[in-house]
Amino acid sequence: MLDLLLQTGLNALYSASYISLVAVGLVLIFGVMGIVNFAHGELFMAGAYVVVALYSGFKLPYLLVAAIGLIFVGCLGLLMERTMFRPLRTNPLGGLVASIGFLMILQALASMTFGVRMAFVPPVTQEVIEFSERVRLPVQRLYVILAAFGFLTLLWLFLTKTRFGWALRASAQDPEAAALQGISINQTAKIAMFIGAALAGIAGVLTAPLISVNPHMGHSVIIAAFIVAIVGGVGSLEGAVVASVAYAFVHTFVTTFFDGVIADITGLSLMLIVLIIKPTGLFGTADRA
Amino acid sequence: MSAPLLQVRNLTKRFGGLTAVDGLSFDVRKGTIHGLIGPNGAGKTTTFNMISGFYKPTEGDIVLREESISGLMMHEVAHRGVVRTFQHSTLFAEMTVLENVVVGTHMEFPPSIWNALTGQDAHDRRGAEAKAHEALEFFGLLAFQHSLAGDLPHGHQRALGMAVALACRPDIMLLDEPFTGMNPEETSRMMELMNKLRSSGLTLLLVEHDMHAIMGLCDNITCMSFGKFLAEGGPQEIRNHPDVIEAYLGGARHVA
Amino acid sequence: MRNFLIWLIVAAGLIALPHTLSFSLQEILVFLVINVLLVVSYRLLTLTGEWSLGHVVIMGVGAYTSALMTKRLGVYVPVSMIMGALMAGFVAFLLSFPLFRMKGFYFLIGSFASAEIIRLLWKRFREPFGGPKGLKRIDSLADINIGPIQVDFFEPVAYYYFALIVVAVCLWILWRIEKSLVGLTFHAVHWQDKLAQASGVDLRRYRTLAFVLASSFAGLSGALLAHYIGTINPNSFDVELMVFVLTWAIVGGTATFYGPILGCVVLTLLNEVVLREMGFQQMRPLIYGAIMIGSILFLPDGLESLVKRAMAAWKRRSTPAAEPGKESA
């Protein structure tokens, strides 16, 4: 029993890692731009397909592929900002709908290029750390956990120690005041969009060898990210990380001891309860709706 | 002098650590125009919002006739005869002037789906529109009844806001800075209309900056400063009250 | 008189329409009629200002209820459809308690979460919902066999007429509501809820009323769908269909009654007929997505704004001296 608990805990830590990467990006974009990016799950998918194309296909080294994936998906974010979210800045519902349109385009491109079936990604490493006979952590999962930790730390340093990061936080709290301070909204929106998208992309790159890569893989991730964003308090990055860990543990444990559908229902119910009790989320302060 | 229609007793509102209104008490008598004044940040608007049901008071009581109305929702307060207007031009800008005022007759002619489907609402509709016409006529807006409310010039929009409130047939009308943004001519016309409303038996409570209008219009004035009661009396008394002068000068320095 | 004539022509056109179409287009036509009801009911929901992402699942509640009623309890089909509509309204009523504590974006997400929970319950519980595979062999309307009149409702044309009548009646009801004082109050709540409330409007009551009414009609459209296709499962009512409804409403525009209908008809024609005919099978979602983005960017007030402009221009030309004031219909 202890083994099972430990093993489930490790699994939860792994899901928490990539969910938090996706959710933090979602929250960052919402905080700075006030737009709900429904295509965020598809940015995650795009990252995974970069691995399919370059790592499985062209056999480039994985680290190089990861770097390309990060930049490529970040640029997709810039593209969205420039073509859709900037003209729709005064129309949050419009931004949401446009992001759904973008979602459909990305999904269609993925299935036209790679087919609708699951794509195969060879493992980066087969090594497994064995804590005991029944508690095992594949090294590949360890990479995901470490990378998530690293990227989130980098983001935190960026937001708290640099001038750009300071500007980003200022405009997340009060865009108009930030604009008066001479912080360009276009500039901060670009940065937020690039970082937010790149985080989702890197999450896709990291998990591609571990999960089934298909054009619809963004769906379950975006739901998890929404739950996490709400429970963590919309606009609160720290809250999103804490909530990711909490959600991943609850979801993984319920999946292990009951089943996946019950776990999904539990997650959604948690979000609903948080919304009922405190409509801005547990950690949240920002109200941009 | 009749008994007070509206009594505000020890009214207090705290936002977090900040006390916006602190133990305020005053009475509004029936058929009078009562002014609530004070320098910026004195808590006038907060008081106003508590009376109209927009905010819940932290402490204290608001009594209408013999009944406490504090903590009721805005529409419940409206049903008891206390109807407010809003600052600026808060209107149904995308609806016609007539439709705006018909919404004001909501309480007198409660809509019903069943009547709408069976066609029995034609009678109510005519009644509501007749009442709306009356209110529009009073404010001289009848000619504009088919234009969109958002297309009206500013002064007319203020008047329309009051017409909507008048169509509610209130006992007390709460007016939130009704003269803001009006030129002297519009102001004096509006003052005339308010006098007419008073002589029809309506009670008015207004929050206002425009000292000229306040002094020329109000029977009674309550002055607040920093959330607290400062002074009360007729226009003459208030004009010469040393605390009021001090508060306004201090407030002015504060603002500058 | 002229209006009557126009309606007569429209009715004649709608009656003749299926006979000019191939079988597959007839099927699409039935779906189109059902979807028109769905999207118009969605507009009623948005009328009080909240955008829901749960409308399609509410439609599913109607579908499941009606299907189970006929399968398990042997209720006659048209009656079961009404029960489906009532159940959808009732579920919406229950949901309104948690949901109307939220506004804007939170309402959107909250409605999505609660709808997804309902959908997952269908998936999880094989009894009575049939689990992931859903319900099969749902009865259609009983055949009519009275002397020379023989109607088989498995035929798309027959079901089309049935659905057309039901939907026309529903649209008439919705139209009457919108043009009544109730509808005016809905609009008031939408544009300035504070001012409406200060005029004595119980916001919560009217929001709930719009939500429950809209959901009942959505439920009815679900029931119409279930008894036509004969099989439903949790994925028939997933977020993808919700996205379509949202798109129809937005591309068409929600300021007028006909806006969402316009959006639904135009986009369905485009998606099901034009793109299919042109052989863009896989590219359809791509083009569809591009159209969504394009119309949001370049036509933010929807297709209805084009119609409005055209009508205004036509009016100006035909009656140059007329007052610009609005005439009641």
XYZ file of N, CA and C in Angstrom, chain C residues 102-296:
585
model
N -21.862 33.816 -10.385
C -20.695 34.209 -11.190
C -21.131 35.142 -12.311
N -20.139 35.885 -12.801
C -20.440 36.792 -13.917
C -19.339 36.689 -14.963
N -19.668 37.082 -16.172
C -18.673 37.224 -17.234
C -17.877 35.958 -17.469
N -16.564 36.107 -17.422
C -15.655 35.006 -17.695
C -15.886 33.843 -16.734
N -16.199 34.175 -15.467
C -16.394 33.112 -14.485
C -17.663 32.325 -14.782
N -18.675 33.024 -15.266
C -19.908 32.335 -15.661
C -19.613 31.386 -16.814
N -18.835 31.874 -17.749
C -18.464 31.076 -18.917
C -17.809 29.765 -18.488
N -16.803 29.894 -17.632
C -16.063 28.716 -17.183
C -16.941 27.854 -16.278
N -17.715 28.495 -15.408
C -18.595 27.750 -14.510
C -19.624 26.952 -15.287
N -20.196 27.552 -16.325
C -21.191 26.833 -17.117
C -20.530 25.678 -17.842
N -19.312 25.896 -18.307
C -18.586 24.819 -18.973
C -18.349 23.662 -18.008
N -17.890 23.991 -16.790
C -17.575 22.941 -15.817
C -18.813 22.146 -15.450
N -19.910 22.840 -15.175
C -21.089 22.092 -14.736
C -21.644 21.249 -15.881
N -21.578 21.783 -17.105
C -22.052 21.005 -18.236
C -21.180 19.769 -18.459
N -19.875 19.980 -18.342
C -18.954 18.859 -18.558
C -19.183 17.770 -17.501
N -19.533 18.182 -16.283
C -19.821 17.193 -15.241
C -21.039 16.357 -15.652
N -22.069 17.013 -16.144
C -23.260 16.275 -16.580
C -22.887 15.281 -17.687
N -22.087 15.755 -18.625
C -21.694 14.922 -19.756
C -20.875 13.707 -19.277
N -19.999 13.942 -18.308
C -19.195 12.844 -17.792
C -20.062 11.851 -17.016
N -21.134 12.339 -16.398
C -22.036 11.422 -15.694
C -22.710 10.482 -16.691
N -23.098 11.011 -17.851
C -23.664 10.142 -18.893
C -22.657 9.071 -19.284
N -21.396 9.488 -19.351
C -20.333 8.596 -19.791
C -20.072 7.526 -18.731
N -20.134 7.948 -17.485
C -19.746 7.064 -16.394
C -20.824 6.032 -16.092
N -22.088 6.443 -16.171
C -23.146 5.550 -15.704
C -23.835 4.849 -16.871
N -23.513 3.572 -17.022
C -24.089 2.769 -18.083
C -25.597 2.640 -17.873
N -25.987 2.607 -16.585
C -27.400 2.595 -16.211
C -27.785 3.974 -15.723
N -28.687 4.658 -16.272
C -29.490 4.341 -17.445
C -28.962 4.981 -18.734
N -27.800 5.674 -18.671
C -27.432 6.518 -19.814
C -26.694 5.776 -20.925
N -26.307 4.515 -20.660
C -25.654 3.763 -21.718
C -24.152 3.991 -21.819
N -23.577 4.731 -20.880
C -22.127 4.913 -20.875
C -21.620 5.608 -22.132
N -20.328 5.356 -22.472
C -19.734 6.058 -23.621
C -20.467 5.764 -24.932
N -21.082 4.593 -25.018
C -21.750 4.249 -26.273
C -23.118 4.897 -26.391
N -23.642 5.380 -25.286
C -24.889 6.128 -25.326
C -26.116 5.272 -25.557
N -27.151 5.881 -26.089
C -28.425 5.203 -26.302
C -28.602 4.936 -27.784
N -29.062 3.724 -28.093
C -29.264 3.367 -29.500
C -30.713 2.992 -29.747
N -31.043 2.906 -31.013
C -32.386 2.535 -31.440
C -33.465 3.333 -30.708
N -33.325 4.645 -30.773
C -34.352 5.508 -30.193
C -35.486 5.607 -31.197
N -36.706 5.421 -30.708
C -37.867 5.474 -31.607
C -37.973 6.824 -32.282
N -38.447 6.760 -33.526
C -38.824 8.003 -34.172
C -40.317 8.194 -33.907
N -40.891 9.184 -34.531
C -42.341 9.352 -34.409
C -43.025 8.126 -35.004
N -44.151 7.760 -34.438
C -44.894 6.617 -34.978
C -45.357 6.955 -36.398
N -45.329 5.941 -37.264
C -45.801 6.175 -38.632
C -47.272 6.540 -38.607
N -47.640 7.339 -39.575
C -49.058 7.676 -39.697
C -49.635 6.870 -40.851
N -50.713 6.174 -40.554
C -51.345 5.336 -41.580
C -52.846 5.544 -41.535
N -53.298 6.632 -42.084
C -54.745 6.845 -42.102
C -55.172 6.859 -43.552
N -55.719 5.745 -43.995
C -56.200 5.652 -45.363
C -55.110 6.018 -46.358
N -55.351 7.047 -47.135
C -54.394 7.401 -48.182
C -53.160 8.122 -47.632
N -53.286 8.683 -46.390
C -52.150 9.428 -45.849
C -51.199 8.463 -45.156
N -49.999 8.353 -45.705
C -49.016 7.477 -45.083
C -47.720 8.246 -44.904
N -47.323 8.385 -43.639
C -46.095 9.132 -43.376
C -45.144 8.253 -42.580
N -43.945 8.120 -43.099
C -42.908 7.382 -42.399
C -41.863 8.382 -41.942
N -41.726 8.545 -40.601
C -40.856 9.609 -40.117
C -39.376 9.247 -40.154
N -39.049 8.041 -40.694
C -37.633 7.785 -40.936
C -37.168 8.511 -42.193
N -38.151 8.901 -42.998
C -37.824 9.683 -44.189
C -37.443 11.098 -43.769
N -36.296 11.601 -44.232
C -35.923 12.961 -43.843
C -36.988 13.997 -44.184
N -37.638 13.834 -45.339
C -38.603 14.855 -45.746
C -39.749 14.943 -44.740
N -40.252 13.763 -44.323
C -41.359 13.754 -43.371
C -40.923 14.383 -42.052
N -39.729 13.968 -41.581
C -39.265 14.507 -40.310
C -38.972 15.992 -40.434
N -38.515 16.386 -41.603
C -38.257 17.819 -41.840
C -39.530 18.619 -41.625
N -40.645 18.158 -42.197
C -41.894 18.903 -42.025
C -42.293 18.974 -40.560
N -42.148 17.837 -39.879
C -42.488 17.799 -38.464
C -41.625 18.817 -37.684
N -40.304 18.722 -37.891
C -39.394 19.619 -37.177
C -39.670 21.075 -37.547
N -39.965 21.288 -38.827
C -40.209 22.657 -39.284
C -41.385 23.274 -38.529
N -42.451 22.485 -38.375
C -43.621 23.011 -37.673
C -43.273 23.306 -36.215
N -42.623 22.325 -35.572
C -42.268 22.522 -34.163
C -41.388 23.761 -34.003
N -40.373 23.859 -34.846
C -39.428 24.967 -34.720
C -40.117 26.302 -35.029
N -40.997 26.291 -36.040
C -41.696 27.538 -36.379
C -42.529 28.015 -35.196
N -43.225 27.084 -34.536
C -44.026 27.462 -33.368
C -43.120 28.021 -32.268
N -42.002 27.339 -32.035
C -41.072 27.795 -30.997
C -40.534 29.181 -31.317
N -40.165 29.402 -32.580
C -39.625 30.710 -32.957
C -40.680 31.785 -32.756
N -41.923 31.441 -33.092
C -42.996 32.403 -32.884
C -43.110 32.768 -31.409
N -43.055 31.737 -30.541
C -43.136 31.987 -29.098
C -41.977 32.878 -28.648
N -40.777 32.515 -29.092
C -39.602 33.294 -28.691
C -39.691 34.731 -29.189
N -40.221 34.898 -30.388
C -40.378 36.232 -30.970
C -41.358 37.055 -30.157
N -42.490 36.426 -29.822
C -43.491 37.124 -29.016
C -42.901 37.561 -27.680
N -42.139 36.679 -27.055
C -41.534 37.011 -25.767
C -40.593 38.193 -25.919
N -39.786 38.134 -26.980
C -38.809 39.211 -27.151
C -39.485 40.558 -27.356
N -40.597 40.557 -28.107
C -41.244 41.827 -28.416
C -42.156 42.303 -27.287
N -42.296 41.506 -26.247
C -43.182 41.891 -25.146
C -42.417 42.702 -24.100
N -43.126 43.071 -23.044
C -42.466 43.775 -21.947
C -41.417 42.888 -21.279
N -41.641 41.569 -21.314
C -40.633 40.659 -20.761
C -39.333 40.816 -21.540
N -39.462 40.827 -22.864
C -38.276 40.968 -23.704
C -37.582 42.299 -23.480
N -38.388 43.337 -23.325
C -37.814 44.664 -23.063
C -37.005 44.631 -21.774
N -37.564 43.931 -20.770
C -36.846 43.827 -19.503
C -35.549 43.040 -19.675
N -35.587 41.979 -20.497
C -34.348 41.240 -20.771
C -33.294 42.177 -21.352
N -33.707 42.975 -22.335
C -32.769 43.911 -22.954
C -32.244 44.902 -21.922
N -33.152 45.370 -21.065
C -32.746 46.329 -20.038
C -31.685 45.711 -19.131
N -31.906 44.456 -18.722
C -30.945 43.776 -17.856
C -29.613 43.633 -18.586
N -29.702 43.401 -19.894
C -28.479 43.234 -20.670
C -27.662 44.524 -20.722
N -28.318 45.636 -21.069
C -27.550 46.850 -21.357
C -27.119 47.580 -20.099
N -27.974 47.651 -19.086
C -27.624 48.398 -17.867
C -28.303 47.714 -16.694
N -27.670 46.674 -16.172
C -28.374 45.931 -15.121
C -28.635 46.795 -13.894
N -27.708 47.722 -13.597
C -27.900 48.545 -12.402
C -29.131 49.444 -12.533
N -29.264 50.072 -13.696
C -30.415 50.961 -13.891
C -31.716 50.153 -13.877
N -31.684 48.971 -14.495
C -32.878 48.123 -14.474
C -33.246 47.781 -13.039
N -32.230 47.446 -12.258
C -32.492 47.061 -10.874
C -33.054 48.237 -10.080
N -32.519 49.416 -10.334
C -33.024 50.601 -9.638
C -34.464 50.893 -10.026
N -34.894 50.383 -11.188
C -36.287 50.558 -11.595
C -37.166 49.431 -11.071
N -36.621 48.607 -10.197
C -37.421 47.572 -9.569
C -37.331 46.206 -10.217
N -36.427 46.038 -11.181
C -36.309 44.741 -11.843
C -35.467 43.808 -10.970
N -36.005 42.642 -10.676
C -35.273 41.630 -9.926
C -34.332 40.929 -10.910
N -33.060 41.340 -10.886
C -32.112 40.859 -11.904
C -32.008 39.348 -11.904
N -31.855 38.810 -10.716
C -31.675 37.382 -10.575
C -32.851 36.621 -11.192
N -34.058 37.136 -10.944
C -35.252 36.478 -11.451
C -35.272 36.480 -12.975
N -34.922 37.624 -13.567
C -34.967 37.702 -15.025
C -33.840 36.933 -15.675
N -32.667 36.924 -15.040
C -31.575 36.119 -15.596
C -31.968 34.648 -15.563
N -32.542 34.226 -14.428
C -32.951 32.830 -14.306
C -34.028 32.511 -15.336
N -34.977 33.426 -15.488
C -36.063 33.204 -16.444
C -35.506 32.995 -17.846
N -34.590 33.862 -18.261
C -34.007 33.733 -19.599
C -33.252 32.412 -19.720
N -32.522 32.072 -18.694
C -31.714 30.854 -18.709
C -32.609 29.616 -18.816
N -33.669 29.587 -18.005
C -34.550 28.421 -17.992
C -35.321 28.313 -19.308
N -35.839 29.428 -19.785
C -36.566 29.415 -21.062
C -35.664 28.937 -22.195
N -34.488 29.552 -22.275
C -33.551 29.190 -23.341
C -33.214 27.711 -23.260
N -33.009 27.225 -22.036
C -32.625 25.831 -21.867
C -33.758 24.890 -22.261
N -35.003 25.274 -21.974
C -36.127 24.421 -22.362
C -36.169 24.265 -23.878
N -35.998 25.367 -24.592
C -36.037 25.272 -26.051
C -34.840 24.485 -26.579
N -33.692 24.649 -25.922
C -32.531 23.845 -26.306
C -32.840 22.366 -26.079
N -33.481 22.068 -24.948
C -33.847 20.692 -24.648
C -34.767 20.121 -25.711
N -35.699 20.938 -26.154
C -36.611 20.487 -27.201
C -35.852 20.203 -28.494
N -34.901 21.069 -28.813
C -34.130 20.830 -30.033
C -33.324 19.537 -29.894
N -32.834 19.262 -28.683
C -32.132 18.006 -28.445
C -33.030 16.808 -28.663
N -34.264 16.912 -28.158
C -35.209 15.819 -28.324
C -35.514 15.601 -29.811
N -35.680 16.692 -30.540
C -35.913 16.588 -31.989
C -34.760 15.836 -32.653
N -33.564 16.164 -32.229
C -32.377 15.528 -32.802
C -32.341 14.039 -32.476
N -32.571 13.717 -31.190
C -32.445 12.332 -30.739
C -33.379 11.407 -31.500
N -34.603 11.849 -31.701
C -35.567 10.961 -32.348
C -35.387 10.932 -33.859
N -34.558 11.812 -34.365
C -34.262 11.745 -35.788
C -33.083 10.825 -36.052
N -31.948 11.067 -35.358
C -30.777 10.243 -35.663
C -30.849 8.882 -34.978
N -31.694 8.756 -33.931
C -31.940 7.450 -33.347
C -30.841 6.948 -32.427
N -29.713 7.636 -32.369
C -28.672 7.224 -31.445
C -27.937 8.455 -30.921
N -27.768 8.508 -29.606
C -27.034 9.643 -29.028
C -26.012 9.099 -28.048
N -24.913 9.806 -27.897
C -23.924 9.436 -26.893
C -23.295 10.717 -26.352
N -22.503 10.598 -25.265
C -21.974 11.823 -24.646
C -21.228 12.720 -25.637
N -20.599 12.121 -26.647
C -19.834 12.944 -27.576
C -20.708 13.699 -28.575
N -22.013 13.324 -28.651
C -22.886 14.096 -29.537
C -23.059 15.516 -29.019
N -22.779 15.707 -27.732
C -23.039 17.021 -27.142
C -21.761 17.601 -26.531
N -20.643 17.391 -27.225
C -19.385 17.841 -26.636
C -19.096 19.291 -27.016
N -17.947 19.734 -26.571
C -17.630 21.154 -26.675
C -17.501 21.601 -28.131
N -17.242 20.634 -29.020
C -17.101 20.992 -30.429
C -18.397 21.578 -30.987
N -19.523 20.923 -30.662
C -20.814 21.456 -31.112
C -21.085 22.804 -30.453
N -20.664 22.914 -29.182
C -20.845 24.186 -28.481
C -20.116 25.304 -29.218
N -18.919 24.975 -29.691
C -18.144 25.969 -30.436
C -18.899 26.385 -31.696
N -19.527 25.421 -32.346
C -20.306 25.762 -33.531
C -21.447 26.723 -33.181
N -22.162 26.423 -32.122
C -23.287 27.287 -31.729
C -22.785 28.703 -31.439
N -21.683 28.752 -30.681
C -21.086 30.047 -30.356
C -20.734 30.808 -31.638
N -20.171 30.087 -32.589
C -19.761 30.723 -33.842
C -20.957 31.213 -34.633
N -21.987 30.373 -34.730
C -23.187 30.808 -35.462
C -23.694 32.120 -34.884
N -23.777 32.147 -33.543
C -24.323 33.335 -32.880
C -23.441 34.547 -33.134
N -22.140 34.354 -33.072
C -21.250 35.509 -33.178
C -21.099 35.973 -34.617
N -20.957 35.016 -35.527
C -20.831 35.406 -36.938
C -22.129 36.035 -37.425
N -23.249 35.517 -36.970
C -24.525 36.093 -37.374
C -24.805 37.412 -36.679
N -24.391 37.493 -35.421
C -24.688 38.685 -34.614
C -25.869 38.394 -33.708
N -25.844 38.971 -32.499
C -26.913 38.649 -31.550
C -27.792 39.846 -31.229
N -27.624 40.941 -31.952
C -28.438 42.115 -31.648
C -29.860 41.955 -32.172
N -30.031 41.192 -33.216
C -31.372 41.002 -33.771
C -31.803 39.553 -33.630
N -33.096 39.340 -33.821
C -33.647 37.991 -33.721
C -33.114 37.106 -34.854
N -32.978 37.703 -36.056
C -32.599 36.866 -37.201
C -31.096 36.656 -37.315
N -30.297 37.457 -36.568
C -28.840 37.355 -36.673
C -28.313 35.931 -36.523
N -28.622 35.260 -35.392
C -28.109 33.906 -35.206
C -28.626 32.918 -36.259
N -29.872 33.122 -36.725
C -30.404 32.233 -37.764
C -29.562 32.387 -39.026
N -29.285 33.637 -39.346
C -28.456 33.942 -40.505
C -27.093 33.262 -40.376
N -26.482 33.426 -39.201
C -25.175 32.817 -38.971
C -25.232 31.315 -39.138
N -26.253 30.702 -38.552
C -26.390 29.240 -38.600
C -26.561 28.766 -40.042
N -27.447 29.428 -40.770
C -27.736 28.981 -42.143
C -26.512 29.186 -43.040
N -25.938 30.376 -42.980
C -24.804 30.674 -43.872
C -23.627 29.755 -43.595
N -23.281 29.601 -42.300
C -22.109 28.785 -41.991
C -22.366 27.307 -42.264
N -23.589 26.848 -42.039
C -23.884 25.449 -42.338
C -23.785 25.204 -43.840
N -24.364 26.111 -44.625
C -24.259 25.981 -46.078
C -22.798 25.934 -46.494
N -22.040 26.858 -45.932
C -20.633 26.936 -46.286
C -19.898 25.662 -45.910
N -20.130 25.238 -44.672
C -19.380 24.111 -44.139
C -19.820 22.798 -44.767
N -21.119 22.568 -44.824
C -21.624 21.255 -45.228
C -21.762 21.142 -46.738
N -22.033 22.254 -47.387
C -22.318 22.161 -48.810
C -21.139 22.645 -49.653
N -20.782 23.908 -49.491
C -19.750 24.473 -50.377
C -18.423 23.753 -50.209
N -17.933 23.693 -48.943
C -16.609 23.119 -48.740
C -16.589 21.634 -49.060
N -17.687 20.949 -48.766
C -17.753 19.525 -49.059
C -17.744 19.301 -50.573
N -18.546 20.100 -51.261
C -18.620 19.976 -52.719
C -17.259 20.232 -53.352
N -16.548 21.181 -52.769
C -15.254 21.528 -53.345
C -14.193 20.498 -52.975
N -14.545 19.542 -52.150
C -13.626 18.457 -51.834
C -12.605 18.780 -50.752
N -12.856 19.843 -49.980
C -11.941 20.172 -48.891
C -12.330 19.386 -47.655
N -12.130 18.093 -47.642
C -12.612 17.335 -46.504
C -11.829 17.679 -45.240
N -10.510 17.513 -45.317
C -9.704 17.727 -44.117
C -9.499 19.197 -43.817
N -9.587 19.998 -44.860
C -9.299 21.412 -44.655
C -10.482 22.172 -44.097
N -11.641 21.498 -43.998
C -12.839 22.227 -43.578
C -12.676 22.949 -42.244
N -12.192 22.263 -41.189
C -12.048 22.998 -39.929
C -11.102 24.182 -40.059
N -10.097 24.032 -40.916
C -9.126 25.116 -41.094
C -9.821 26.343 -41.684
N -10.569 26.112 -42.751
C -11.251 27.238 -43.387
C -12.289 27.824 -42.438
N -12.973 26.918 -41.736
C -13.978 27.347 -40.776
C -13.353 28.234 -39.701
N -12.216 27.794 -39.179
C -11.525 28.585 -38.163
C -11.113 29.935 -38.700
N -10.616 29.949 -39.938
C -10.196 31.207 -40.551
C -11.389 32.150 -40.705
N -12.540 31.569 -41.069
C -13.739 32.400 -41.212
C -14.133 33.004 -39.869
N -14.034 32.175 -38.814
C -14.350 32.677 -37.473
C -13.496 33.881 -37.130
N -12.184 33.719 -37.309
C -11.270 34.808 -36.959
C -11.552 36.015 -37.837
N -11.719 35.755 -39.134
C -11.949 36.847 -40.068
C -13.204 37.630 -39.730
N -14.273 36.918 -39.390
C -15.515 37.649 -39.155
C -15.454 38.419 -37.844
N -14.737 37.876 -36.855
C -14.576 38.618 -35.601
C -13.756 39.884 -35.830
